PDB file of C-alpha atoms in Angstrom:
ATOM      1  CA  GLU A   1      11.485   9.833   5.435  1.00 73.00           C
ATOM      2  CA  ALA A   2      14.983   8.376   5.712  1.00 76.00           C
ATOM      3  CA  THR A   3      15.204   6.132   2.656  1.00 78.00           C
ATOM      4  CA  ASN A   4      13.904   8.772   0.236  1.00 77.00           C
ATOM      5  CA  ILE A   5      16.309  11.494   1.423  1.00 74.00           C
ATOM      6  CA  PRO A   6      18.711  10.937  -1.542  1.00 72.00           C
ATOM      7  CA  GLU A   7      15.830  11.151  -4.042  1.00 75.00           C
ATOM      8  CA  PHE A   8      14.503  14.295  -2.332  1.00 74.00           C
ATOM      9  CA  TYR A   9      17.828  16.095  -2.619  1.00 72.00           C
ATOM     10  CA  ASP A  10      18.258  15.018  -6.259  1.00 75.00           C
ATOM     11  CA  ARG A  11      15.078  16.997  -6.958  1.00 78.00           C
ATOM     12  CA  THR A  12      16.191  19.992  -4.876  1.00 75.00           C
ATOM     13  CA  GLU A  13      19.574  21.133  -6.181  1.00 72.00           C
ATOM     14  CA  ASP A  14      19.953  24.254  -4.031  1.00 77.00           C
ATOM     15  CA  LEU A  15      19.163  22.332  -0.862  1.00 72.00           C
ATOM     16  CA  ALA A  16      21.529  19.541  -1.822  1.00 71.00           C
ATOM     17  CA  ALA A  17      24.352  22.055  -2.312  1.00 74.00           C
ATOM     18  CA  THR A  18      23.583  23.635   1.058  1.00 74.00           C
ATOM     19  CA  ILE A  19      23.653  20.258   2.796  1.00 72.00           C
ATOM     20  CA  LYS A  20      26.924  19.239   1.190  1.00 72.00           C
ATOM     21  CA  GLY A  21      28.606  22.508   2.163  1.00 70.00           C
ATOM     22  CA  ASN A  22      27.300  22.750   5.720  1.00 71.00           C
ATOM     23  CA  LYS A  23      28.859  20.950   8.676  1.00 71.00           C
ATOM     24  CA  ASN A  24      26.014  21.770  11.069  1.00 78.00           C
ATOM     25  CA  ILE A  25      23.487  19.193   9.928  1.00 81.00           C
ATOM     26  CA  TYR A  26      21.203  17.414  12.402  1.00 85.00           C
ATOM     27  CA  ALA A  27      18.793  14.529  12.005  1.00 85.00           C
ATOM     28  CA  THR A  28      16.096  13.407  14.448  1.00 85.00           C
ATOM     29  CA  SER A  29      17.418   9.842  14.726  1.00 89.00           C
ATOM     30  CA  GLU A  30      20.403   7.637  14.022  1.00 90.00           C
ATOM     31  CA  TYR A  31      18.266   5.883  11.408  1.00 87.00           C
ATOM     32  CA  ALA A  32      17.822   9.115   9.409  1.00 86.00           C
ATOM     33  CA  LYS A  33      21.482  10.112   9.934  1.00 87.00           C
ATOM     34  CA  GLU A  34      22.603   6.879   8.286  1.00 85.00           C
ATOM     35  CA  TYR A  35      20.907   7.781   4.992  1.00 80.00           C
ATOM     36  CA  ILE A  36      22.204  11.360   4.964  1.00 80.00           C
ATOM     37  CA  ASP A  37      25.711  10.128   5.658  1.00 79.00           C
ATOM     38  CA  LYS A  38      25.478   7.637   2.781  1.00 74.00           C
ATOM     39  CA  GLU A  39      24.555  10.329   0.272  1.00 69.00           C
ATOM     40  CA  PHE A  40      26.557  13.332   1.378  1.00 69.00           C
ATOM     41  CA  SER A  41      29.394  12.107   3.619  1.00 63.00           C
ATOM     42  CA  THR A  42      28.720  14.998   5.954  1.00 67.00           C
ATOM     43  CA  ASN A  43      29.329  15.168   9.660  1.00 76.00           C
ATOM     44  CA  VAL A  44      25.683  14.715  10.647  1.00 84.00           C
ATOM     45  CA  GLY A  45      24.691  15.046  14.272  1.00 87.00           C
ATOM     46  CA  VAL A  46      21.587  13.636  15.933  1.00 89.00           C
ATOM     47  CA  LEU A  47      19.232  15.813  17.944  1.00 86.00           C
ATOM     48  CA  HIS A  48      16.705  13.607  19.679  1.00 83.00           C
ATOM     49  CA  ASN A  49      13.208  14.873  20.323  1.00 78.00           C
ATOM     50  CA  PHE A  50      12.292  16.110  23.785  1.00 73.00           C
ATOM     51  CA  ILE A  51       8.989  14.906  25.232  1.00 74.00           C
ATOM     52  CA  PRO A  52       7.261  15.890  28.468  1.00 74.00           C
ATOM     53  CA  ASP A  53       5.618  13.314  30.722  1.00 75.00           C
ATOM     54  CA  ILE A  54       1.928  14.219  30.563  1.00 75.00           C
ATOM     55  CA  LYS A  55       0.292  10.970  31.728  1.00 69.00           C
ATOM     56  CA  GLN A  56      -0.865  12.264  35.122  1.00 70.00           C
ATOM     57  CA  LYS A  57      -2.010  15.615  33.742  1.00 73.00           C
ATOM     58  CA  ILE A  58      -4.072  14.093  30.918  1.00 73.00           C
ATOM     59  CA  GLY A  59      -5.334  11.319  33.208  1.00 68.00           C
ATOM     60  CA  LYS A  60      -6.767  13.880  35.642  1.00 70.00           C
ATOM     61  CA  GLN A  61      -8.473  15.830  32.846  1.00 69.00           C
ATOM     62  CA  LEU A  62     -10.059  12.908  31.049  1.00 70.00           C
ATOM     63  CA  LYS A  63     -12.005   9.911  32.227  1.00 66.00           C
ATOM     64  CA  LYS A  64     -11.095   6.799  30.262  1.00 66.00           C
ATOM     65  CA  THR A  65     -13.328   3.812  29.644  1.00 71.00           C
ATOM     66  CA  GLU A  66     -11.991   0.627  31.210  1.00 71.00           C
ATOM     67  CA  SER A  67     -11.999  -2.441  28.970  1.00 74.00           C
ATOM     68  CA  LYS A  68     -11.509  -6.098  29.817  1.00 83.00           C
ATOM     69  CA  LYS A  69      -9.799  -6.550  26.453  1.00 93.00           C
ATOM     70  CA  LEU A  70      -6.207  -5.602  25.706  1.00 96.00           C
ATOM     71  CA  GLN A  71      -6.218  -2.467  23.555  1.00 96.00           C
ATOM     72  CA  PHE A  72      -3.727  -2.157  20.665  1.00 98.00           C
ATOM     73  CA  SER A  73      -3.701   0.970  18.471  1.00 98.00           C
ATOM     74  CA  LEU A  74      -2.211   1.866  15.095  1.00 98.00           C
ATOM     75  CA  VAL A  75      -2.321   5.569  14.283  1.00 96.00           C
ATOM     76  CA  GLY A  76      -1.394   7.362  11.067  1.00 91.00           C
ATOM     77  CA  TYR A  77      -1.861   7.679   7.316  1.00 91.00           C
ATOM     78  CA  PHE A  78      -3.106   4.637   5.462  1.00 95.00           C
ATOM     79  CA  THR A  79      -0.314   4.021   2.975  1.00 94.00           C
ATOM     80  CA  PRO A  80       1.753   0.856   2.372  1.00 95.00           C
ATOM     81  CA  ARG A  81       4.766   2.517   4.021  1.00 94.00           C
ATOM     82  CA  LYS A  82       2.944   2.546   7.351  1.00 95.00           C
ATOM     83  CA  GLY A  83       2.532  -1.228   7.349  1.00 97.00           C
ATOM     84  CA  LEU A  84      -1.126  -1.533   8.282  1.00 97.00           C
ATOM     85  CA  HIS A  85      -1.428  -4.613   6.058  1.00 97.00           C
ATOM     86  CA  VAL A  86       1.397  -6.324   7.962  1.00 98.00           C
ATOM     87  CA  CYS A  87      -0.395  -5.645  11.220  1.00 97.00           C
ATOM     88  CA  ILE A  88      -3.705  -7.025   9.992  1.00 97.00           C
ATOM     89  CA  GLU A  89      -2.040 -10.145   8.580  1.00 97.00           C
ATOM     90  CA  ALA A  90      -0.343 -10.731  11.941  1.00 98.00           C
ATOM     91  CA  ILE A  91      -3.629 -10.380  13.798  1.00 97.00           C
ATOM     92  CA  GLU A  92      -5.416 -12.662  11.332  1.00 96.00           C
ATOM     93  CA  ALA A  93      -2.744 -15.287  12.050  1.00 97.00           C
ATOM     94  CA  LEU A  94      -3.539 -15.287  15.770  1.00 97.00           C
ATOM     95  CA  SER A  95      -5.659 -18.043  17.256  1.00 96.00           C
ATOM     96  CA  ILE A  96      -9.356 -17.347  17.844  1.00 95.00           C
ATOM     97  CA  ASP A  97      -8.758 -17.452  21.593  1.00 96.00           C
ATOM     98  CA  LEU A  98      -6.128 -14.711  21.432  1.00 96.00           C
ATOM     99  CA  LYS A  99      -8.177 -12.571  19.031  1.00 96.00           C
ATOM    100  CA  ASN A 100     -11.060 -12.654  21.480  1.00 95.00           C
ATOM    101  CA  GLN A 101      -8.845 -11.060  24.113  1.00 95.00           C
ATOM    102  CA  ILE A 102      -7.949  -7.918  22.152  1.00 97.00           C
ATOM    103  CA  THR A 103      -9.295  -4.854  20.389  1.00 96.00           C
ATOM    104  CA  PHE A 104      -7.219  -3.360  17.589  1.00 98.00           C
ATOM    105  CA  ASN A 105      -7.944   0.346  17.079  1.00 97.00           C
ATOM    106  CA  ILE A 106      -7.126   1.699  13.611  1.00 97.00           C
ATOM    107  CA  VAL A 107      -6.964   5.498  13.803  1.00 97.00           C
ATOM    108  CA  GLY A 108      -6.704   7.797  10.811  1.00 94.00           C
ATOM    109  CA  ASN A 109      -8.376   9.472   7.877  1.00 93.00           C
ATOM    110  CA  ARG A 110      -9.536   7.146   5.085  1.00 93.00           C
ATOM    111  CA  THR A 111      -8.823   9.491   2.184  1.00 94.00           C
ATOM    112  CA  GLU A 112      -9.867   8.995  -1.422  1.00 95.00           C
ATOM    113  CA  SER A 113      -6.247   9.251  -2.562  1.00 94.00           C
ATOM    114  CA  THR A 114      -5.277   6.154  -0.566  1.00 94.00           C
ATOM    115  CA  LYS A 115      -8.518   4.233  -1.044  1.00 96.00           C
ATOM    116  CA  ASP A 116      -6.964   1.523  -3.231  1.00 97.00           C
ATOM    117  CA  TYR A 117      -4.797   0.547  -0.268  1.00 97.00           C
ATOM    118  CA  TRP A 118      -7.068   0.840   2.763  1.00 97.00           C
ATOM    119  CA  GLU A 119     -10.457  -0.182   1.324  1.00 97.00           C
ATOM    120  CA  PRO A 120      -9.619  -3.899   0.792  1.00 96.00           C
ATOM    121  CA  LEU A 121      -8.160  -3.994   4.311  1.00 97.00           C
ATOM    122  CA  TYR A 122     -11.248  -2.274   5.733  1.00 96.00           C
ATOM    123  CA  ASN A 123     -13.589  -4.713   3.979  1.00 96.00           C
ATOM    124  CA  LYS A 124     -11.533  -7.687   5.160  1.00 93.00           C
ATOM    125  CA  THR A 125     -11.617  -6.591   8.803  1.00 95.00           C
ATOM    126  CA  GLN A 126     -15.375  -6.091   8.973  1.00 91.00           C
ATOM    127  CA  LYS A 127     -15.828  -9.846   9.500  1.00 82.00           C
ATOM    128  CA  LEU A 128     -14.446  -9.757  13.063  1.00 84.00           C
ATOM    129  CA  ASP A 129     -15.165  -7.733  16.201  1.00 90.00           C
ATOM    130  CA  VAL A 130     -11.414  -7.377  16.809  1.00 96.00           C
ATOM    131  CA  TYR A 131     -11.075  -4.193  14.742  1.00 97.00           C
ATOM    132  CA  ASN A 132     -12.240  -0.696  15.610  1.00 96.00           C
ATOM    133  CA  TRP A 133     -11.813   1.809  12.777  1.00 97.00           C
ATOM    134  CA  THR A 134     -12.227   5.158  14.527  1.00 95.00           C
ATOM    135  CA  GLY A 135     -11.600   7.540  11.651  1.00 93.00           C
ATOM    136  CA  GLU A 136      -9.593  10.688  12.302  1.00 92.00           C
ATOM    137  CA  ILE A 137      -9.902  11.964  15.876  1.00 92.00           C
ATOM    138  CA  TRP A 138      -8.709  15.128  17.599  1.00 91.00           C
ATOM    139  CA  GLY A 139      -8.395  16.811  20.971  1.00 89.00           C
ATOM    140  CA  ASP A 140      -9.878  15.057  24.007  1.00 86.00           C
ATOM    141  CA  ASP A 141     -11.186  12.173  21.910  1.00 89.00           C
ATOM    142  CA  LYS A 142      -7.674  11.438  20.695  1.00 89.00           C
ATOM    143  CA  TRP A 143      -6.086  11.649  24.131  1.00 89.00           C
ATOM    144  CA  ARG A 144      -8.829   9.539  25.679  1.00 89.00           C
ATOM    145  CA  LEU A 145      -8.219   6.741  23.153  1.00 90.00           C
ATOM    146  CA  PHE A 146      -4.484   7.077  23.754  1.00 91.00           C
ATOM    147  CA  LEU A 147      -5.029   6.671  27.481  1.00 91.00           C
ATOM    148  CA  GLU A 148      -7.173   3.588  26.894  1.00 92.00           C
ATOM    149  CA  THR A 149      -4.543   2.043  24.587  1.00 95.00           C
ATOM    150  CA  ASP A 150      -2.347  -0.568  26.246  1.00 95.00           C
ATOM    151  CA  VAL A 151       0.169  -0.937  23.393  1.00 97.00           C
ATOM    152  CA  PHE A 152       0.814   1.205  20.304  1.00 98.00           C
ATOM    153  CA  VAL A 153       1.900  -0.520  17.095  1.00 98.00           C
ATOM    154  CA  VAL A 154       4.134   1.248  14.521  1.00 97.00           C
ATOM    155  CA  PRO A 155       5.095  -1.363  11.879  1.00 96.00           C
ATOM    156  CA  SER A 156       6.375   1.165   9.300  1.00 96.00           C
ATOM    157  CA  PHE A 157       8.714   0.239   6.485  1.00 95.00           C
ATOM    158  CA  ASP A 158      10.403   3.656   6.757  1.00 93.00           C
ATOM    159  CA  GLU A 159      10.019   6.254   9.508  1.00 91.00           C
ATOM    160  CA  SER A 160      12.742   8.819  10.334  1.00 89.00           C
ATOM    161  CA  CYS A 161      11.375   9.131  13.845  1.00 90.00           C
ATOM    162  CA  SER A 162       7.664   8.732  14.743  1.00 91.00           C
ATOM    163  CA  ARG A 163       5.260  11.189  16.309  1.00 90.00           C
ATOM    164  CA  VAL A 164       3.067   8.298  17.446  1.00 93.00           C
ATOM    165  CA  VAL A 165       5.942   6.760  19.394  1.00 94.00           C
ATOM    166  CA  LEU A 166       6.687  10.143  20.964  1.00 92.00           C
ATOM    167  CA  GLU A 167       3.066  10.624  22.006  1.00 92.00           C
ATOM    168  CA  ALA A 168       2.884   7.081  23.366  1.00 93.00           C
ATOM    169  CA  MET A 169       5.971   7.707  25.467  1.00 91.00           C
ATOM    170  CA  MET A 170       4.484  10.977  26.741  1.00 89.00           C
ATOM    171  CA  LEU A 171       1.723   8.846  28.243  1.00 90.00           C
ATOM    172  CA  GLY A 172       4.014   6.098  29.482  1.00 89.00           C
ATOM    173  CA  LYS A 173       2.640   3.588  26.960  1.00 93.00           C
ATOM    174  CA  PRO A 174       4.728   0.753  25.473  1.00 96.00           C
ATOM    175  CA  VAL A 175       5.178   0.418  21.711  1.00 97.00           C
ATOM    176  CA  ILE A 176       5.824  -2.252  19.129  1.00 98.00           C
ATOM    177  CA  ILE A 177       7.925  -0.830  16.300  1.00 97.00           C
ATOM    178  CA  SER A 178       9.790  -2.188  13.290  1.00 97.00           C
ATOM    179  CA  GLN A 179      13.538  -2.020  12.799  1.00 96.00           C
ATOM    180  CA  ASN A 180      13.007   0.791  10.269  1.00 94.00           C
ATOM    181  CA  VAL A 181      11.488   3.243  12.758  1.00 94.00           C
ATOM    182  CA  GLY A 182      13.984   5.909  13.801  1.00 92.00           C
ATOM    183  CA  ALA A 183      12.428   6.225  17.263  1.00 92.00           C
ATOM    184  CA  LYS A 184      13.934   2.874  18.217  1.00 91.00           C
ATOM    185  CA  TYR A 185      16.473   4.784  20.307  1.00 90.00           C
ATOM    186  CA  MET A 186      13.590   5.194  22.799  1.00 90.00           C
ATOM    187  CA  VAL A 187      12.699   1.495  22.930  1.00 94.00           C
ATOM    188  CA  ASN A 188      14.224  -0.907  25.431  1.00 93.00           C
ATOM    189  CA  ASP A 189      13.053  -3.820  27.581  1.00 92.00           C
ATOM    190  CA  GLN A 190      10.978  -1.436  29.702  1.00 92.00           C
ATOM    191  CA  THR A 191       9.323   0.566  26.919  1.00 93.00           C
ATOM    192  CA  GLY A 192       8.502  -1.834  24.108  1.00 96.00           C
ATOM    193  CA  TRP A 193       9.501  -4.320  21.435  1.00 98.00           C
ATOM    194  CA  ILE A 194      11.292  -4.132  18.068  1.00 97.00           C
ATOM    195  CA  VAL A 195      10.197  -6.564  15.344  1.00 98.00           C
ATOM    196  CA  LYS A 196      11.566  -7.330  11.881  1.00 98.00           C
ATOM    197  CA  THR A 197      10.384  -4.851   9.257  1.00 97.00           C
ATOM    198  CA  GLY A 198       7.592  -6.229   7.090  1.00 97.00           C
ATOM    199  CA  CYS A 199       7.696  -9.631   8.818  1.00 98.00           C
ATOM    200  CA  VAL A 200       4.208 -10.869   9.670  1.00 98.00           C
ATOM    201  CA  ASN A 201       5.487 -13.775  11.759  1.00 98.00           C
ATOM    202  CA  SER A 202       7.804 -11.560  13.850  1.00 98.00           C
ATOM    203  CA  LEU A 203       4.911  -9.229  14.689  1.00 98.00           C
ATOM    204  CA  LYS A 204       2.536 -12.147  15.297  1.00 98.00           C
ATOM    205  CA  GLU A 205       4.922 -13.728  17.811  1.00 98.00           C
ATOM    206  CA  CYS A 206       5.331 -10.395  19.579  1.00 98.00           C
ATOM    207  CA  LEU A 207       1.552  -9.971  19.856  1.00 98.00           C
ATOM    208  CA  GLU A 208       1.150 -13.532  21.125  1.00 98.00           C
ATOM    209  CA  ASN A 209       3.720 -12.984  23.880  1.00 97.00           C
ATOM    210  CA  ILE A 210       2.070  -9.739  25.000  1.00 97.00           C
ATOM    211  CA  ILE A 211      -1.439 -11.243  25.067  1.00 97.00           C
ATOM    212  CA  GLU A 212      -0.322 -14.409  26.851  1.00 94.00           C
ATOM    213  CA  ASN A 213       1.614 -12.449  29.479  1.00 90.00           C
ATOM    214  CA  ASN A 214      -1.361 -10.157  30.035  1.00 84.00           C
ATOM    215  CA  LYS A 215      -3.658 -13.164  30.498  1.00 65.00           C
ATOM    216  CA  ASP A 216      -1.376 -14.525  33.222  1.00 56.00           C
ATOM    217  CA  LYS A 217      -1.634 -11.348  35.305  1.00 50.00           C
TER     218      LYS A 217
END
């Protein structure tokens, strides 16, 4: 990811030399470009990802389950960098009334190598019906859950772009991301919200506004 680019090149001398001597360097976001520029002072360009609009195609293929509750989803690896703990703390800080109006899907593989991080969070969230740990899902199951999701949450501390944001946008879904997610070039007033990185209160307030506005509709 962006912030560990300097460390990565320090461990890869040949690649570092190639980068420093090459003017045709491209990053996937302005966020990643910033860190390459800092280290190498190269003329780095940005090549944004292209995404097709597949909402209608997937919607015709799959039948989604309608829910009266607002569906939020966090998808990815369970490491501190991904910010799952920030998300859970923000949800725990919501009022009981607001919690009762949402389901928070947590999608990903609970590996042994990351158990020290995710297991305490998993145990903590078993006390409430708000959370739905799905495990790792693929194919139609994945796309069905994505269709059912109302808002994707990507609270990462460092993310050069974000495949989850790209996939959400492919389905026309809004996202909540942190300031340290490179895909913020895709987020505006029509497509989502940007919150302070690692700030529980900033994310909590964003969730509150979304839930309250949904209730008024």
